[in-house]
Coordinates of N, CA and C in Angstrom, one line a residue:
F1 N 0.9 -1.2 0.2 CA 0.1 -0.2 0.5 C 1.4 1.1 -0.1
G2 N 1.8 1.2 0.8 CA 2.8 2.4 0.5 C 3.2 2.9 -0.5
L3 N 3.6 1.1 -0.7 CA 4.4 1.4 -2.4 C 3.6 1.9 -3.2
G4 N 1.7 2.5 -3.5 CA 1.3 2.2 -4.2 C 0.8 3.7 -3.5
E5 N 1.1 4.4 -2.9 CA 1.2 5.7 -2.6 C 2.3 6.5 -3.1
S6 N 3.0 5.8 -2.7 CA 4.7 6.8 -3.2 C 4.2 6.7 -4.9
C7 N 4.0 5.8 -5.6 CA 3.9 5.6 -6.9 C 2.9 6.8 -7.3
C8 N 1.8 7.5 -6.8 CA 0.3 8.1 -7.4 C 1.2 9.5 -6.6
D9 N 2.0 9.5 -5.6 CA 2.9 11.0 -5.7 C 3.8 11.3 -6.7
L10 N 4.9 10.1 -7.3 CA 6.0 10.8 -7.6 C 4.7 10.9 -9.4
R11 N 3.9 10.2 -9.9 CA 2.7 10.8 -10.9 C 2.5 11.8 -10.6
T12 N 2.1 12.6 -9.9 CA 1.1 13.2 -9.7 C 2.4 14.3 -9.8
A13 N 3.3 14.3 -9.0 CA 4.5 15.5 -9.2 C 5.6 16.1 -10.6
M14 N 5.1 14.5 -10.8 CA 5.5 14.4 -12.8 C 4.5 15.3 -13.4
F15 N 3.2 15.3 -13.3 CA 2.6 15.8 -14.2 C 2.2 17.3 -14.2
V16 N 2.5 17.7 -12.6 CA 2.8 19.6 -12.4 C 3.0 19.8 -13.0
Q17 N 4.9 19.1 -13.0 CA 6.0 19.7 -13.6 C 6.0 19.5 -15.1
L18 N 5.3 18.9 -15.9 CA 5.2 18.9 -17.3 C 4.1 20.0 -17.9
L19 N 2.9 20.6 -16.7 CA 2.2 21.6 -17.0 C 2.7 22.7 -17.0
T20 N 3.2 21.9 -15.7 CA 3.8 24.4 -15.7 C 4.3 24.5 -16.9
S21 N 5.5 23.5 -17.5 CA 6.7 23.7 -18.1 C 5.5 24.0 -19.3
A22 N 4.6 23.7 -19.4 CA 3.7 24.2 -21.9 C 2.6 25.2 -20.7
L23 N 2.8 26.0 -19.7 CA 1.7 26.5 -19.6 C 2.8 27.6 -19.2
A24 N 4.0 27.9 -19.2 CA 5.6 29.1 -19.3 C 5.7 28.9 -20.9
F25 N 6.0 28.0 -21.4 CA 6.1 28.1 -23.7 C 5.4 28.7 -23.8
N26 N 5.7 30.3 -23.7 CA 4.4 31.0 -24.4 C 5.2 31.5 -25.3
G27 N 6.6 31.5 -26.2 CA 6.8 31.7 -26.8 C 7.8 32.5 -26.6
P28 N 8.2 33.6 -27.9 CA 9.0 34.9 -27.2 C 8.3 36.3 -27.5
V29 N 8.5 37.0 -26.9 CA 7.2 38.6 -26.5 C 7.7 39.7 -27.3
A30 N 6.8 40.1 -28.4 CA 7.4 40.5 -29.4 C 7.0 42.3 -28.7
R31 N 8.3 42.7 -28.8 CA 8.8 43.8 -27.6 C 8.3 44.6 -28.6
P32 N 7.8 46.6 -29.0 CA 8.0 47.0 -29.8 C 9.7 47.8 -29.9
T33 N 9.5 48.1 -31.1 CA 11.3 48.1 -31.1 C 11.1 50.1 -31.5
R34 N 12.0 50.8 -31.2 CA 12.4 52.3 -31.0 C 11.6 52.7 -32.1
A35 N 11.3 52.1 -34.0 CA 11.4 52.3 -34.3 C 9.9 52.6 -34.4
A36 N 8.8 51.3 -34.2 CA 7.2 51.3 -34.3 C 7.1 52.2 -33.3
A37 N 7.9 52.6 -31.5 CA 7.1 52.9 -31.3 C 7.4 54.7 -31.4
S38 N 7.4 54.7 -32.2 CA 8.6 56.2 -33.0 C 7.3 56.8 -34.0
K39 N 7.5 55.3 -34.1 CA 5.7 55.7 -35.6 C 4.5 56.0 -35.2
V40 N 4.1 56.0 -34.1 CA 3.3 55.8 -32.8 C 3.1 57.4 -32.6
A41 N 4.4 57.5 -32.0 CA 3.7 59.2 -32.0 C 4.2 60.4 -32.1
M42 N 4.8 59.3 -33.4 CA 4.8 60.6 -35.1 C 3.2 60.6 -35.5
S43 N 2.8 59.2 -35.8 CA 1.3 59.2 -36.0 C 0.4 60.3 -35.1
E44 N -0.2 60.4 -33.7 CA 0.0 61.3 -32.9 C -0.7 63.1 -33.1
E45 N 1.0 62.8 -33.1 CA 1.5 63.7 -33.8 C 1.0 65.1 -34.9
L46 N 0.1 63.9 -35.6 CA -0.3 64.9 -37.4 C -1.4 64.7 -37.3
S47 N -2.0 65.8 -38.1 CA -3.4 66.4 -38.6 C -4.1 64.7 -39.0
K48 N -5.6 64.9 -38.2 CA -6.4 63.6 -38.9 C -6.5 64.7 -40.5
A49 N -6.3 65.6 -40.4 CA -7.1 66.5 -41.7 C -6.3 66.4 -42.7
I50 N -4.8 66.2 -42.7 CA -3.5 66.2 -43.8 C -2.8 65.1 -43.2
P51 N -2.8 64.8 -43.1 CA -2.0 63.5 -42.5 C 0.1 63.2 -42.6
F52 N 0.2 64.1 -43.6 CA 1.3 64.1 -43.1 C 1.9 65.8 -43.1
V53 N 0.7 66.5 -42.2 CA 1.8 68.0 -41.7 C 1.8 67.6 -39.9
K54 N 1.7 68.4 -39.0 CA 1.9 68.7 -37.7 C 0.6 68.6 -37.5
K55 N -0.1 68.3 -36.5 CA -1.1 68.8 -35.9 C -0.1 70.1 -34.8
P56 N -1.5 71.1 -35.0 CA -1.8 72.4 -33.9 C -1.3 71.7 -32.5
A57 N -0.8 72.4 -32.3 CA -0.6 72.3 -30.7 C -1.5 73.2 -30.3
A58 N -2.8 73.9 -30.5 CA -3.8 74.5 -30.0 C -4.9 74.0 -30.1
L59 N -4.7 73.1 -31.2 CA -5.9 72.0 -32.0 C -5.7 70.9 -30.6
N60 N -6.2 71.0 -29.9 CA -5.8 69.3 -28.4 C -7.1 68.3 -28.3
G61 N -8.4 68.4 -29.9 CA -10.1 67.3 -30.0 C -10.3 68.0 -28.8
E62 N -10.6 68.8 -27.7 CA -11.2 69.4 -27.5 C -12.9 69.8 -28.0
L63 N -13.3 70.4 -28.7 CA -14.0 71.0 -29.0 C -14.0 69.2 -30.3
L64 N -15.8 70.0 -30.9 CA -15.8 68.5 -31.7 C -15.4 68.6 -33.0
C65 N -15.5 68.2 -33.5 CA -14.9 67.8 -35.5 C -13.3 68.8 -34.7
D66 N -12.6 68.2 -33.5 CA -11.1 68.3 -34.3 C -10.0 68.2 -34.9
I67 N -10.1 68.6 -35.9 CA -9.4 67.4 -37.0 C -7.7 68.0 -37.4
G68 N -7.5 69.0 -36.4 CA -6.5 69.2 -37.2 C -5.6 70.0 -38.0
F69 N -7.2 70.7 -38.9 CA -7.4 71.5 -39.3 C -6.7 73.3 -39.8
D70 N -5.5 73.9 -39.2 CA -5.1 74.9 -38.9 C -4.2 75.4 -40.4
P71 N -4.4 75.3 -41.9 CA -3.8 75.9 -42.5 C -2.5 76.9 -42.0
W72 N -3.6 77.4 -42.0 CA -2.9 79.5 -42.2 C -2.5 79.7 -39.9
G73 N -2.2 78.6 -39.6 CA -2.7 79.4 -38.1 C -2.4 79.9 -37.3
L74 N -4.4 79.9 -37.8 CA -5.0 80.7 -36.7 C -5.5 80.5 -35.4
T75 N -4.9 79.1 -35.4 CA -5.2 79.2 -33.7 C -3.8 79.5 -32.9
N76 N -2.8 79.7 -33.6 CA -1.4 79.5 -32.8 C -1.3 80.0 -31.8
K77 N -1.2 80.3 -30.6 CA -0.5 81.3 -29.5 C -2.3 81.3 -28.8
K78 N -3.3 80.7 -29.3 CA -4.5 81.2 -29.3 C -5.0 80.1 -27.9
S79 N -5.8 81.2 -26.6 CA -6.0 79.9 -25.9 C -7.6 78.9 -26.2
L80 N -8.0 78.5 -24.7 CA -8.5 77.6 -25.6 C -10.8 78.2 -25.3
E81 N -10.2 80.1 -24.6 CA -11.4 81.2 -25.1 C -11.8 80.8 -26.2
E82 N -10.6 81.6 -26.9 CA -9.9 83.2 -27.5 C -10.6 81.6 -28.8
I83 N -10.2 80.3 -28.9 CA -10.8 79.3 -29.6 C -11.9 78.8 -30.5
T84 N -12.3 78.6 -28.7 CA -14.5 78.8 -29.1 C -15.1 79.7 -29.4
R85 N -15.1 81.2 -28.9 CA -14.9 82.3 -30.4 C -15.1 82.0 -31.9
F86 N -13.6 81.3 -31.8 CA -14.1 80.6 -33.8 C -14.9 80.3 -33.5
R87 N -15.2 79.0 -33.1 CA -15.8 78.2 -32.8 C -17.9 78.2 -33.6
E88 N -17.6 79.5 -32.5 CA -19.1 80.2 -32.8 C -19.2 81.1 -33.7
A89 N -18.2 81.1 -33.6 CA -18.4 81.4 -35.7 C -18.4 81.1 -36.7
E90 N -17.6 80.6 -36.4 CA -17.5 78.8 -37.4 C -19.2 78.8 -37.7
I91 N -19.8 78.5 -36.3 CA -21.2 77.4 -37.0 C -22.3 79.2 -37.5
K92 N -21.7 79.6 -36.7 CA -23.2 80.5 -36.7 C -22.9 80.6 -39.0
H93 N -21.2 81.3 -38.9 CA -21.4 81.1 -40.5 C -21.8 80.3 -41.2
G94 N -21.6 78.7 -41.1 CA -21.7 77.9 -41.5 C -23.6 77.5 -41.3
R95 N -24.4 78.3 -40.7 CA -25.7 78.2 -40.3 C -26.9 79.4 -41.3
V96 N -25.3 80.5 -41.5 CA -25.8 81.1 -42.3 C -26.1 80.6 -43.8
C97 N -25.3 80.2 -43.8 CA -24.5 79.6 -45.5 C -25.7 78.3 -45.8
M98 N -25.9 77.4 -44.9 CA -27.0 76.2 -44.9 C -28.3 77.0 -45.2
L99 N -28.9 78.7 -45.3 CA -29.3 79.8 -45.1 C -29.9 79.3 -46.7
A100 N -28.4 80.4 -47.1 CA -28.5 80.6 -48.0 C -28.8 79.6 -49.3
V101 N -27.7 78.8 -49.5 CA -28.0 77.3 -50.6 C -29.3 77.2 -50.2
T102 N -29.7 77.1 -49.5 CA -31.1 76.6 -49.5 C -32.2 77.8 -49.9
G103 N -32.0 79.0 -49.6 CA -32.4 80.6 -50.5 C -31.3 80.0 -51.6
Y104 N -30.9 80.0 -52.9 CA -30.3 80.0 -53.1 C -31.6 79.4 -55.1
L105 N -31.3 78.0 -54.2 CA -32.2 77.2 -55.0 C -33.7 77.6 -54.7
F106 N -34.0 77.9 -53.7 CA -35.7 78.2 -53.6 C -36.2 79.4 -54.3
Q107 N -35.4 80.0 -54.6 CA -35.5 81.5 -55.8 C -35.7 81.0 -57.2
E108 N -34.7 80.3 -57.3 CA -34.7 79.7 -58.9 C -35.8 78.8 -59.0
Y109 N -36.1 77.9 -58.0 CA -37.6 76.7 -57.9 C -38.9 77.9 -58.3
V110 N -38.8 79.1 -57.4 CA -40.4 79.0 -58.4 C -40.5 80.2 -58.2
A111 N -39.6 81.5 -58.6 CA -39.6 82.8 -59.6 C -40.7 82.1 -60.9
P112 N -40.1 81.0 -60.7 CA -41.8 81.0 -62.5 C -42.7 81.5 -62.5
Y113 N -43.1 80.9 -60.4 CA -44.2 81.1 -60.7 C -44.6 82.6 -60.0
Q114 N -43.4 83.9 -59.9 CA -43.8 84.5 -58.8 C -44.5 85.3 -59.8
K115 N -44.3 87.3 -59.4 CA -44.6 87.9 -59.9 C -43.8 89.1 -59.6
A116 N -43.4 89.9 -60.3 CA -42.0 91.1 -60.0 C -42.5 91.7 -58.6
P117 N -41.7 92.1 -58.1 CA -39.8 92.3 -58.6 C -39.9 90.7 -58.1
F118 N -40.3 90.1 -57.6 CA -40.0 88.7 -57.1 C -39.5 87.4 -57.9
N119 N -39.8 87.7 -59.4 CA -39.8 86.6 -60.6 C -38.1 87.0 -60.5
E120 N -37.5 86.7 -60.2 CA -36.0 87.1 -61.1 C -34.9 85.1 -60.6
P121 N -34.8 84.4 -61.3 CA -34.3 83.3 -60.5 C -32.9 83.2 -60.8
N122 N -32.2 84.0 -60.9 CA -31.0 84.3 -60.6 C -30.3 85.4 -59.3
P123 N -29.9 84.5 -58.4 CA -29.9 85.0 -57.0 C -29.0 86.7 -56.9
L124 N -28.1 86.7 -57.5 CA -27.9 88.0 -57.9 C -28.3 88.7 -58.1
N125 N -28.8 88.8 -59.4 CA -30.2 89.6 -59.8 C -31.1 89.9 -58.7
A126 N -31.8 89.1 -58.6 CA -33.1 89.0 -57.8 C -32.2 90.0 -56.2
L127 N -31.0 89.4 -55.6 CA -30.8 90.7 -54.7 C -30.9 92.6 -54.9
A128 N -30.7 92.6 -56.4 CA -30.7 94.3 -56.8 C -32.3 94.0 -56.8
S129 N -33.6 93.2 -56.9 CA -34.7 94.0 -56.8 C -35.4 94.6 -56.4
V130 N -34.8 93.0 -55.0 CA -35.5 93.7 -53.3 C -36.6 94.8 -53.5
P131 N -36.9 95.1 -52.7 CA -37.0 96.5 -52.5 C -36.7 97.0 -52.1
V132 N -36.3 98.6 -50.5 CA -35.0 98.6 -50.2 C -35.9 98.9 -48.6
Y133 N -37.1 98.1 -48.5 CA -38.1 98.3 -47.2 C -37.4 96.3 -47.0
G134 N -37.9 96.0 -48.3 CA -37.2 94.2 -47.5 C -35.7 94.7 -47.1
L135 N -35.2 94.4 -48.1 CA -33.3 94.7 -46.8 C -33.3 95.7 -46.2
L136 N -33.9 96.0 -45.7 CA -33.9 96.6 -44.1 C -34.6 95.7 -43.2
Q137 N -35.7 95.9 -43.3 CA -36.5 94.4 -42.9 C -35.1 93.0 -42.1
I138 N -34.2 92.6 -43.7 CA -33.4 91.6 -43.6 C -32.0 92.0 -42.3
I139 N -32.1 93.2 -42.3 CA -31.2 93.5 -41.5 C -31.0 94.1 -39.9
L140 N -32.6 94.4 -40.5 CA -33.5 94.8 -39.0 C -33.1 93.5 -38.2
V141 N -33.7 92.1 -39.0 CA -34.3 90.8 -37.6 C -32.7 90.9 -37.7
A142 N -32.1 90.1 -39.0 CA -30.3 90.0 -38.4 C -29.7 90.9 -37.5
G143 N -29.4 92.0 -37.0 CA -29.3 93.5 -35.9 C -29.9 92.9 -34.2
L144 N -31.6 92.2 -34.7 CA -31.7 91.9 -33.1 C -31.2 89.9 -32.8
I145 N -30.6 89.5 -34.1 CA -30.8 88.4 -33.5 C -29.4 88.6 -32.7
E146 N -28.8 89.2 -32.9 CA -27.1 89.5 -33.2 C -27.0 90.2 -31.7
I147 N -27.7 91.0 -31.6 CA -27.7 91.9 -29.8 C -28.8 91.2 -29.2
N148 N -30.4 90.1 -29.4 CA -30.3 89.2 -28.2 C -29.5 88.2 -27.9
T149 N -29.0 87.9 -28.7 CA -27.8 86.7 -28.6 C -25.9 86.7 -28.1
A150 N -26.3 88.0 -28.3 CA -24.2 88.0 -27.7 C -24.4 87.6 -26.3
G151 N -23.5 87.2 -25.6 CA -23.0 87.3 -24.5 C -24.3 86.4 -23.6
Y152 N -25.3 85.4 -24.8 CA -25.6 84.4 -23.4 C -24.6 82.7 -23.8
E153 N -24.6 82.4 -23.2 CA -23.9 81.8 -22.2 C -24.5 79.6 -22.4
G154 N -23.8 79.7 -23.7 CA -25.0 78.2 -24.0 C -24.6 76.7 -23.5
R155 N -24.4 75.6 -23.7 CA -24.5 74.8 -23.7 C -23.0 74.3 -24.0
I156 N -23.1 74.4 -25.0 CA -22.1 74.4 -25.7 C -21.5 75.2 -26.9
P157 N -20.4 75.6 -27.3 CA -20.6 76.2 -28.7 C -21.5 76.5 -29.1
G158 N -22.0 77.2 -30.6 CA -23.0 77.8 -31.3 C -24.4 77.5 -30.9
D159 N -24.5 77.6 -29.6 CA -25.9 76.9 -28.5 C -26.5 78.5 -28.1
I160 N -27.3 78.8 -29.1 CA -28.2 80.3 -27.9 C -29.5 80.0 -27.9
G161 N -30.1 79.1 -27.5 CA -31.4 79.6 -27.2 C -32.7 79.0 -27.9
F162 N -32.2 78.4 -29.1 CA -32.8 78.7 -29.8 C -33.0 76.8 -30.3
D163 N -34.3 76.5 -30.1 CA -35.1 75.1 -30.2 C -36.1 74.9 -30.2
P164 N -37.1 75.4 -31.1 CA -38.8 75.2 -31.2 C -39.0 74.6 -30.7
L165 N -38.6 73.5 -31.8 CA -39.6 71.9 -31.3 C -38.8 71.6 -30.5
G166 N -37.9 71.9 -29.4 CA -37.5 70.9 -28.3 C -36.3 69.7 -28.6
L167 N -35.7 69.1 -29.7 CA -34.7 68.7 -30.0 C -34.0 68.6 -28.3
S168 N -33.8 69.2 -28.2 CA -32.6 69.6 -26.8 C -33.1 69.4 -25.2
K169 N -34.3 69.4 -25.1 CA -34.6 69.5 -23.6 C -34.1 68.6 -23.2
D170 N -33.7 66.8 -24.1 CA -33.2 66.1 -23.0 C -32.0 66.4 -22.8
G171 N -31.2 67.0 -23.1 CA -29.3 67.9 -23.6 C -29.8 67.7 -25.6
I172 N -28.5 68.1 -25.5 CA -27.4 68.3 -27.0 C -26.7 66.9 -27.3
K173 N -27.6 66.3 -28.1 CA -26.8 65.4 -28.5 C -25.2 65.0 -30.1
E174 N -24.9 64.6 -29.0 CA -23.5 64.5 -29.8 C -23.2 64.4 -31.5
E175 N -23.8 63.5 -32.0 CA -23.8 63.4 -33.6 C -24.5 64.4 -33.9
W176 N -25.9 65.3 -33.4 CA -26.6 65.8 -34.0 C -25.7 67.1 -34.0
A177 N -24.6 67.8 -33.0 CA -23.8 68.9 -32.7 C -22.8 68.5 -34.0
I178 N -21.8 67.6 -34.2 CA -21.3 67.0 -34.7 C -22.2 66.9 -36.7
A179 N -22.5 67.0 -36.9 CA -23.7 67.3 -38.5 C -24.2 68.3 -38.1
E180 N -24.0 69.8 -37.8 CA -24.6 70.3 -37.9 C -22.9 70.9 -38.5
I181 N -21.9 71.1 -37.9 CA -20.6 71.7 -38.0 C -20.5 71.1 -39.3
K182 N -20.6 70.2 -39.6 CA -20.1 69.4 -40.5 C -20.8 69.5 -42.3
H183 N -22.0 70.1 -42.1 CA -23.2 70.4 -42.4 C -23.0 72.0 -43.2
G184 N -22.7 72.5 -42.5 CA -21.8 73.8 -41.9 C -21.1 74.1 -42.6
R185 N -20.0 73.6 -42.3 CA -18.6 73.3 -43.1 C -19.4 74.0 -44.3
L186 N -19.1 71.9 -45.0 CA -19.7 71.7 -46.5 C -20.8 72.9 -47.2
A187 N -21.8 73.7 -46.5 CA -22.6 74.9 -47.2 C -21.1 75.7 -47.3
M188 N -20.6 76.0 -46.6 CA -19.9 77.4 -47.0 C -19.3 77.6 -48.0
I189 N -18.4 76.2 -47.9 CA -17.8 75.3 -49.5 C -18.9 76.2 -51.2
A190 N -19.5 75.1 -50.3 CA -21.3 75.7 -51.9 C -21.9 76.9 -51.8
F191 N -21.6 77.2 -50.7 CA -22.1 78.8 -51.5 C -20.7 79.5 -52.1
L192 N -19.8 79.4 -51.7 CA -18.9 80.4 -52.7 C -18.9 79.7 -54.2
A193 N -19.0 77.9 -54.1 CA -18.8 77.6 -55.3 C -20.2 78.7 -55.9
F194 N -21.2 78.5 -56.1 CA -21.9 78.8 -56.4 C -22.6 80.3 -56.5
Q195 N -22.0 80.9 -55.6 CA -21.1 83.1 -56.4 C -20.7 82.9 -56.8
Y196 N -19.2 81.9 -57.6 CA -18.3 81.7 -58.5 C -19.3 81.4 -60.1
Q197 N -19.8 80.7 -59.1 CA -20.9 79.3 -60.7 C -21.7 80.8 -61.4
I198 N -22.1 81.7 -60.9 CA -23.0 82.7 -61.8 C -22.4 83.6 -61.7
S199 N -21.8 84.3 -61.1 CA -21.4 85.5 -61.7 C -20.1 85.0 -63.1
L200 N -19.8 83.9 -63.5 CA -18.9 83.5 -64.4 C -19.9 82.7 -65.4
S201 N -20.7 82.0 -65.3 CA -22.0 81.9 -66.3 C -23.4 82.7 -66.2
G202 N -23.4 83.5 -65.4 CA -24.7 84.8 -65.1 C -25.7 84.0 -65.3
K203 N -26.1 82.5 -65.0 CA -27.2 82.1 -65.1 C -27.6 81.3 -63.9
P204 N -28.9 81.2 -63.1 CA -28.6 80.0 -61.9 C -28.2 79.0 -61.7
V205 N -28.0 78.6 -60.0 CA -26.9 77.6 -60.8 C -27.9 76.5 -60.8
L206 N -29.4 75.5 -60.5 CA -30.2 74.8 -61.2 C -29.0 75.3 -62.8
E207 N -30.3 75.8 -63.3 CA -29.8 75.8 -65.3 C -28.7 75.5 -65.5
H208 N -27.5 76.6 -65.4 CA -26.5 76.0 -65.5 C -25.5 74.8 -65.4
T209 N -26.8 74.1 -64.4 CA -25.7 72.9 -64.7 C -26.7 71.7 -64.5
F210 N -28.0 72.1 -65.4 CA -28.4 71.1 -65.8 C -28.3 71.2 -67.6
D211 N -27.0 72.4 -68.1 CA -26.8 72.4 -68.7 C -25.6 71.3 -69.5
I212 N -25.7 70.7 -69.4 CA -24.4 69.3 -69.3 C -25.6 68.3 -70.4
F213 N -26.5 68.5 -69.8 CA -28.2 67.5 -70.8 C -28.4 67.6 -71.9
T214 N -27.6 68.8 -72.4 CA -28.9 69.4 -73.1 C -27.7 69.5 -74.4
P215 N -27.8 69.5 -75.3 CA -27.6 68.7 -76.7 C -26.9 69.6 -77.2

């Protein structure tokens, strides 16, 4: 009986030793080389917008849609507060351009159904045909908005308390805020493109665009 117990202990000891050796064999551990670590650090310093350009030091990702794009160095040596004011101006210009781009297309579409002086499809010519009091109304409304929203402390840059549909009553969704910034940037580019296209062709946007389908 004593001999059998000794053999059992011996087998157990051998099994434990083999199991320990097997668990210890994990193969060579790949350690990051100095070149790989340097590459990772360099990628973190590069701009997401222009991957071969160094990211501006002031754009550290604290604001939404900050992708390190500042080719003119407008944010150099600027504080977060100053950059936030830039963001508010960007959002404001983006909103105006979204309305302007929509207005350009809408004016051209409804012009044939309007009476003078509101039947001009070319937006640039339409501006000259608007009555003086109409222009004064536009300037007055824009001025009132600026006065009423000056110094308003919103939840995020661009929040001026205007939400007639109550979409942000439970908080401003980050994806919606990002979408507004992206759409505003696209609208600013589109507005400049519309201006250039109309000034060169002398035709409204849709008419000139669909000219390519005219034989």
